[in-house]
């Protein structure tokens, strides 16, 4: 019969049989991500749009971000793939502005983004067709003019015309791969890259590390960290050729 002490840690019981003393490792307590700071509420039951929430890590802080369309989710992925983005505020407080007819309007930007140089960008995410309309351009110009400098240094309208399908796919994969904390794989890839004298395929780098999928994910992280540069634009795959980066970034 097991005693209370015996059942505290199975590893201790197993190792004791082999004459090995084992230490039980208690996992850190779970910390809930911060709630979204979105100020504008929207219906989660709207079948005509893709809306939802996603938990992201920014500056080591887990926070929930809301998105009201697939396009907004794409933009979140692209923002998270940049190493200069330190804060994303979804649906920040509205900006009051005067409309063309003289009435007072309220505009809520989709995201307020803080960069590591201290600058702040207010993002309006719109489908390319709507963003190209003269009425929208005139309206957003009035909104931008009324936006206080204390709120944002710059106003940017972003649509699907501002990025490629490959960029979104790569950014989404990086988002998933960046959850991995495979330090061994990152060190192994770094060691292989240090010996490269030219371009090499990602598959070739992975095979030299003998770490399979873990190394592939580490290579993708290295690309977004500007340690490696792809030879051509496109979706990153095992066949992609990369070379050590010497200067500049990818975005």
CSV table of C-alpha atoms in Angstrom, one decimal:
chain,number,residue,atom,x,y,z
A,1,UNK,CA,0.0,0.0,0.0
A,2,UNK,CA,1.2,3.4,-0.9
A,3,UNK,CA,1.7,6.0,1.8
A,4,UNK,CA,1.1,9.8,1.3
A,5,UNK,CA,4.8,10.3,1.0
A,6,UNK,CA,5.1,7.7,-1.7
A,7,UNK,CA,2.4,9.3,-3.9
A,8,UNK,CA,3.8,12.8,-3.8
A,9,UNK,CA,6.0,12.2,-6.8
A,10,UNK,CA,6.0,9.1,-9.1
A,11,UNK,CA,9.4,10.0,-10.4
A,12,UNK,CA,10.9,9.7,-6.9
A,13,UNK,CA,9.4,6.2,-6.4
A,14,UNK,CA,10.7,5.0,-9.8
A,15,UNK,CA,14.2,6.5,-9.3
A,16,UNK,CA,14.4,5.1,-5.8
A,17,UNK,CA,14.2,1.6,-7.2
A,18,UNK,CA,17.3,2.4,-9.3
A,19,UNK,CA,19.1,3.9,-6.4
A,20,UNK,CA,18.7,7.4,-7.9
A,21,UNK,CA,17.5,10.4,-6.0
A,22,UNK,CA,15.1,12.5,-8.0
A,23,UNK,CA,13.8,16.0,-7.3
A,24,UNK,CA,10.2,16.8,-8.2
A,25,UNK,CA,9.8,19.9,-10.2
A,26,UNK,CA,6.7,21.9,-9.5
A,27,UNK,CA,5.4,23.7,-12.6
A,28,UNK,CA,4.9,27.5,-12.2
A,29,UNK,CA,1.4,28.6,-11.4
A,30,UNK,CA,-0.8,29.4,-14.4
A,31,UNK,CA,-1.1,33.1,-15.0
A,32,UNK,CA,-4.2,34.2,-16.9
A,33,UNK,CA,-3.6,36.5,-19.9
A,34,UNK,CA,-4.6,40.1,-19.5
A,35,UNK,CA,-8.1,40.9,-20.8
A,36,UNK,CA,-8.6,42.9,-24.0
A,37,UNK,CA,-8.7,46.7,-23.5
A,38,UNK,CA,-11.1,47.1,-26.5
A,39,UNK,CA,-13.4,50.0,-25.9
A,40,UNK,CA,-15.9,49.2,-28.7
A,41,UNK,CA,-18.1,46.2,-28.3
A,42,UNK,CA,-19.3,44.1,-31.2
A,43,UNK,CA,-21.5,41.0,-31.7
A,44,UNK,CA,-19.8,37.7,-31.5
A,45,UNK,CA,-22.8,36.1,-33.2
A,46,UNK,CA,-22.6,38.0,-36.5
A,47,UNK,CA,-22.4,35.3,-39.2
A,48,UNK,CA,-21.4,37.8,-41.8
A,49,UNK,CA,-18.0,38.5,-40.4
A,50,UNK,CA,-15.0,36.6,-38.9
A,51,UNK,CA,-14.6,37.9,-35.4
A,52,UNK,CA,-12.8,36.5,-32.4
A,53,UNK,CA,-10.0,36.9,-30.0
A,54,UNK,CA,-6.4,35.7,-29.8
A,55,UNK,CA,-3.9,35.6,-26.9
A,56,UNK,CA,-0.5,37.0,-27.8
A,57,UNK,CA,2.7,37.8,-26.0
A,58,UNK,CA,4.2,41.3,-26.2
A,59,UNK,CA,7.2,42.2,-24.1
A,60,UNK,CA,6.8,39.0,-22.1
A,61,UNK,CA,3.2,39.9,-21.2
A,62,UNK,CA,0.3,37.7,-22.4
A,63,UNK,CA,-2.7,39.7,-23.5
A,64,UNK,CA,-5.9,39.1,-25.3
A,65,UNK,CA,-6.6,41.0,-28.6
A,66,UNK,CA,-10.0,41.2,-30.3
A,67,UNK,CA,-10.4,41.2,-34.1
A,68,UNK,CA,-13.6,42.0,-36.1
A,69,UNK,CA,-12.5,40.5,-39.4
A,70,UNK,CA,-10.1,38.0,-41.0
A,71,UNK,CA,-8.3,41.0,-42.4
A,72,UNK,CA,-7.7,42.4,-38.9
A,73,UNK,CA,-6.4,39.0,-37.8
A,74,UNK,CA,-3.9,39.0,-40.7
A,75,UNK,CA,-2.8,42.5,-39.6
A,76,UNK,CA,-2.3,41.2,-36.0
A,77,UNK,CA,-0.1,38.4,-37.4
A,78,UNK,CA,2.0,40.8,-39.4
A,79,UNK,CA,2.4,43.2,-36.5
A,80,UNK,CA,3.6,40.4,-34.2
A,81,UNK,CA,6.2,39.3,-36.8
A,82,UNK,CA,7.9,42.7,-36.4
A,83,UNK,CA,10.6,43.0,-33.8
A,84,UNK,CA,9.9,46.8,-33.3
A,85,UNK,CA,6.3,46.4,-32.1
A,86,UNK,CA,6.1,46.6,-28.3
A,87,UNK,CA,2.4,47.3,-27.7
A,88,UNK,CA,-0.9,46.7,-29.6
A,89,UNK,CA,-4.1,48.2,-28.3
A,90,UNK,CA,-7.2,46.8,-30.0
A,91,UNK,CA,-10.2,49.1,-30.5
A,92,UNK,CA,-8.7,52.0,-28.5
A,93,UNK,CA,-10.8,55.0,-27.3
A,94,UNK,CA,-12.6,56.8,-30.1
A,95,UNK,CA,-11.4,60.1,-31.7
A,96,UNK,CA,-14.0,62.8,-32.1
A,97,UNK,CA,-13.9,64.7,-35.5
A,98,UNK,CA,-16.1,66.9,-37.6
A,99,UNK,CA,-17.8,65.2,-40.6
A,100,UNK,CA,-18.2,66.8,-44.1
A,101,UNK,CA,-21.7,67.9,-43.2
A,102,UNK,CA,-20.4,69.7,-40.1
A,103,UNK,CA,-21.8,67.2,-37.6
A,104,UNK,CA,-19.7,65.5,-35.0
A,105,UNK,CA,-18.5,62.0,-35.6
A,106,UNK,CA,-16.7,59.4,-33.6
A,107,UNK,CA,-14.0,57.1,-35.1
A,108,UNK,CA,-12.5,54.1,-33.4
A,109,UNK,CA,-9.2,53.0,-34.9
A,110,UNK,CA,-8.8,49.2,-35.2
A,111,UNK,CA,-5.4,49.2,-33.5
A,112,UNK,CA,-3.0,51.6,-31.7
A,113,UNK,CA,0.5,50.4,-32.1
A,114,UNK,CA,3.5,51.5,-30.1
A,115,UNK,CA,7.0,51.0,-31.6
A,116,UNK,CA,10.3,50.6,-29.7
A,117,UNK,CA,11.5,54.0,-30.8
A,118,UNK,CA,8.6,55.6,-28.9
A,119,UNK,CA,6.5,56.4,-32.0
A,120,UNK,CA,2.8,55.5,-32.0
A,121,UNK,CA,0.7,54.6,-35.1
A,122,UNK,CA,-3.1,54.5,-35.3
A,123,UNK,CA,-4.2,51.8,-37.7
A,124,UNK,CA,-7.4,51.8,-39.7
A,125,UNK,CA,-7.9,48.4,-41.3
A,126,UNK,CA,-10.2,48.4,-44.3
A,127,UNK,CA,-10.8,46.2,-47.3
A,128,UNK,CA,-8.9,47.6,-50.3
A,129,UNK,CA,-12.1,48.3,-52.2
A,130,UNK,CA,-13.5,50.5,-49.3
A,131,UNK,CA,-10.1,52.1,-48.6
A,132,UNK,CA,-9.9,53.2,-52.3
A,133,UNK,CA,-13.2,55.1,-52.2
A,134,UNK,CA,-13.0,58.8,-52.3
A,135,UNK,CA,-15.6,59.2,-49.6
A,136,UNK,CA,-13.6,57.1,-47.2
A,137,UNK,CA,-10.3,58.8,-48.0
A,138,UNK,CA,-11.9,62.2,-47.3
A,139,UNK,CA,-13.4,61.0,-44.1
A,140,UNK,CA,-10.3,59.3,-42.7
A,141,UNK,CA,-8.3,62.5,-43.6
A,142,UNK,CA,-10.6,64.5,-41.3
A,143,UNK,CA,-10.2,61.8,-38.6
A,144,UNK,CA,-6.4,61.9,-39.0
A,145,UNK,CA,-6.4,65.7,-38.7
A,146,UNK,CA,-8.5,65.5,-35.5
A,147,UNK,CA,-6.3,62.8,-34.0
A,148,UNK,CA,-4.3,64.3,-31.1
A,149,UNK,CA,-0.5,63.8,-31.2
A,150,UNK,CA,-0.8,62.5,-27.7
A,151,UNK,CA,-2.8,59.6,-29.1
A,152,UNK,CA,-0.7,58.8,-32.2
A,153,UNK,CA,2.2,60.3,-34.2
A,154,UNK,CA,0.9,58.9,-37.5
A,155,UNK,CA,-2.3,57.5,-39.0
A,156,UNK,CA,-2.1,54.5,-41.4
A,157,UNK,CA,-4.8,52.9,-43.5
A,158,UNK,CA,-4.0,49.2,-44.1
A,159,UNK,CA,-5.7,46.8,-46.5
A,160,UNK,CA,-4.9,43.5,-48.1
A,161,UNK,CA,-3.2,45.4,-50.9
A,162,UNK,CA,-0.4,46.3,-48.5
A,163,UNK,CA,0.9,42.8,-48.1
A,164,UNK,CA,1.1,39.5,-49.9
A,165,UNK,CA,-0.4,36.1,-49.2
A,166,UNK,CA,3.1,34.7,-48.5
A,167,UNK,CA,3.9,37.4,-45.9
A,168,UNK,CA,0.7,36.5,-44.0
A,169,UNK,CA,1.4,32.7,-44.1
A,170,UNK,CA,5.0,33.3,-43.0
A,171,UNK,CA,3.9,35.6,-40.2
A,172,UNK,CA,1.2,33.1,-39.0
A,173,UNK,CA,3.8,30.3,-38.9
A,174,UNK,CA,6.2,32.5,-37.0
A,175,UNK,CA,3.5,33.2,-34.5
A,176,UNK,CA,3.0,29.5,-33.9
A,177,UNK,CA,6.7,28.6,-34.0
A,178,UNK,CA,7.6,31.5,-31.6
A,179,UNK,CA,5.7,29.7,-28.9
A,180,UNK,CA,8.4,27.1,-28.9
A,181,UNK,CA,11.2,27.5,-26.3
A,182,UNK,CA,13.5,25.0,-27.9
A,183,UNK,CA,16.8,26.6,-26.9
A,184,UNK,CA,18.7,23.6,-28.0
A,185,UNK,CA,17.4,23.8,-31.5
A,186,UNK,CA,18.1,27.6,-31.7
A,187,UNK,CA,21.7,27.1,-30.6
A,188,UNK,CA,22.2,24.2,-33.0
A,189,UNK,CA,20.9,26.3,-35.9
A,190,UNK,CA,23.0,29.2,-34.8
A,191,UNK,CA,26.1,26.9,-34.9
A,192,UNK,CA,25.3,25.7,-38.4
A,193,UNK,CA,24.7,29.2,-39.6
A,194,UNK,CA,28.0,30.4,-38.2
A,195,UNK,CA,29.8,27.9,-40.5
A,196,UNK,CA,27.9,28.9,-43.7
A,197,UNK,CA,29.9,30.6,-46.3
A,198,UNK,CA,27.0,31.1,-48.7
A,199,UNK,CA,23.4,30.1,-49.2
A,200,UNK,CA,22.0,26.8,-48.0
A,201,UNK,CA,18.5,25.3,-48.1
A,202,UNK,CA,16.6,25.2,-44.9
A,203,UNK,CA,16.3,21.4,-45.3
A,204,UNK,CA,20.1,21.2,-45.5
A,205,UNK,CA,20.5,23.2,-42.3
A,206,UNK,CA,17.9,21.1,-40.5
A,207,UNK,CA,19.6,17.9,-41.5
A,208,UNK,CA,22.9,19.1,-40.2
A,209,UNK,CA,21.4,19.8,-36.8
A,210,UNK,CA,19.6,16.3,-36.6
A,211,UNK,CA,16.8,18.0,-34.8
A,212,UNK,CA,14.1,17.7,-37.5
A,213,UNK,CA,11.0,19.8,-36.9
A,214,UNK,CA,12.5,21.6,-33.9
A,215,UNK,CA,15.3,22.9,-36.1
A,216,UNK,CA,12.9,23.9,-38.9
A,217,UNK,CA,11.0,26.1,-36.4
A,218,UNK,CA,14.3,27.5,-35.1
A,219,UNK,CA,15.3,28.4,-38.7
A,220,UNK,CA,12.0,30.3,-39.2
A,221,UNK,CA,12.6,32.2,-36.0
A,222,UNK,CA,16.1,33.0,-37.2
A,223,UNK,CA,14.7,34.4,-40.4
A,224,UNK,CA,12.3,36.8,-38.5
A,225,UNK,CA,15.2,37.7,-36.1
A,226,UNK,CA,17.1,38.8,-39.2
A,227,UNK,CA,19.8,36.2,-38.6
A,228,UNK,CA,19.0,34.5,-41.9
A,229,UNK,CA,17.7,36.1,-45.1
A,230,UNK,CA,15.7,34.1,-47.7
A,231,UNK,CA,17.1,34.2,-51.2
A,232,UNK,CA,13.7,35.1,-52.6
A,233,UNK,CA,10.3,36.2,-51.4
A,234,UNK,CA,7.6,33.6,-51.0
A,235,UNK,CA,6.3,31.1,-48.5
A,236,UNK,CA,9.1,29.8,-46.3
A,237,UNK,CA,9.5,26.0,-46.8
A,238,UNK,CA,12.2,23.4,-46.4
A,239,UNK,CA,13.3,24.1,-50.0
A,240,UNK,CA,13.8,27.8,-49.3
A,241,UNK,CA,17.5,28.9,-49.6
A,242,UNK,CA,18.8,31.2,-46.9
A,243,UNK,CA,22.0,32.9,-46.2
A,244,UNK,CA,23.4,34.7,-43.1
A,245,UNK,CA,22.1,38.3,-42.7
A,246,UNK,CA,24.7,41.1,-42.7
A,247,UNK,CA,22.6,44.2,-42.5
A,248,UNK,CA,19.0,45.4,-42.7
A,249,UNK,CA,15.7,43.8,-41.9
A,250,UNK,CA,13.1,42.0,-43.9
A,251,UNK,CA,10.2,44.4,-43.3
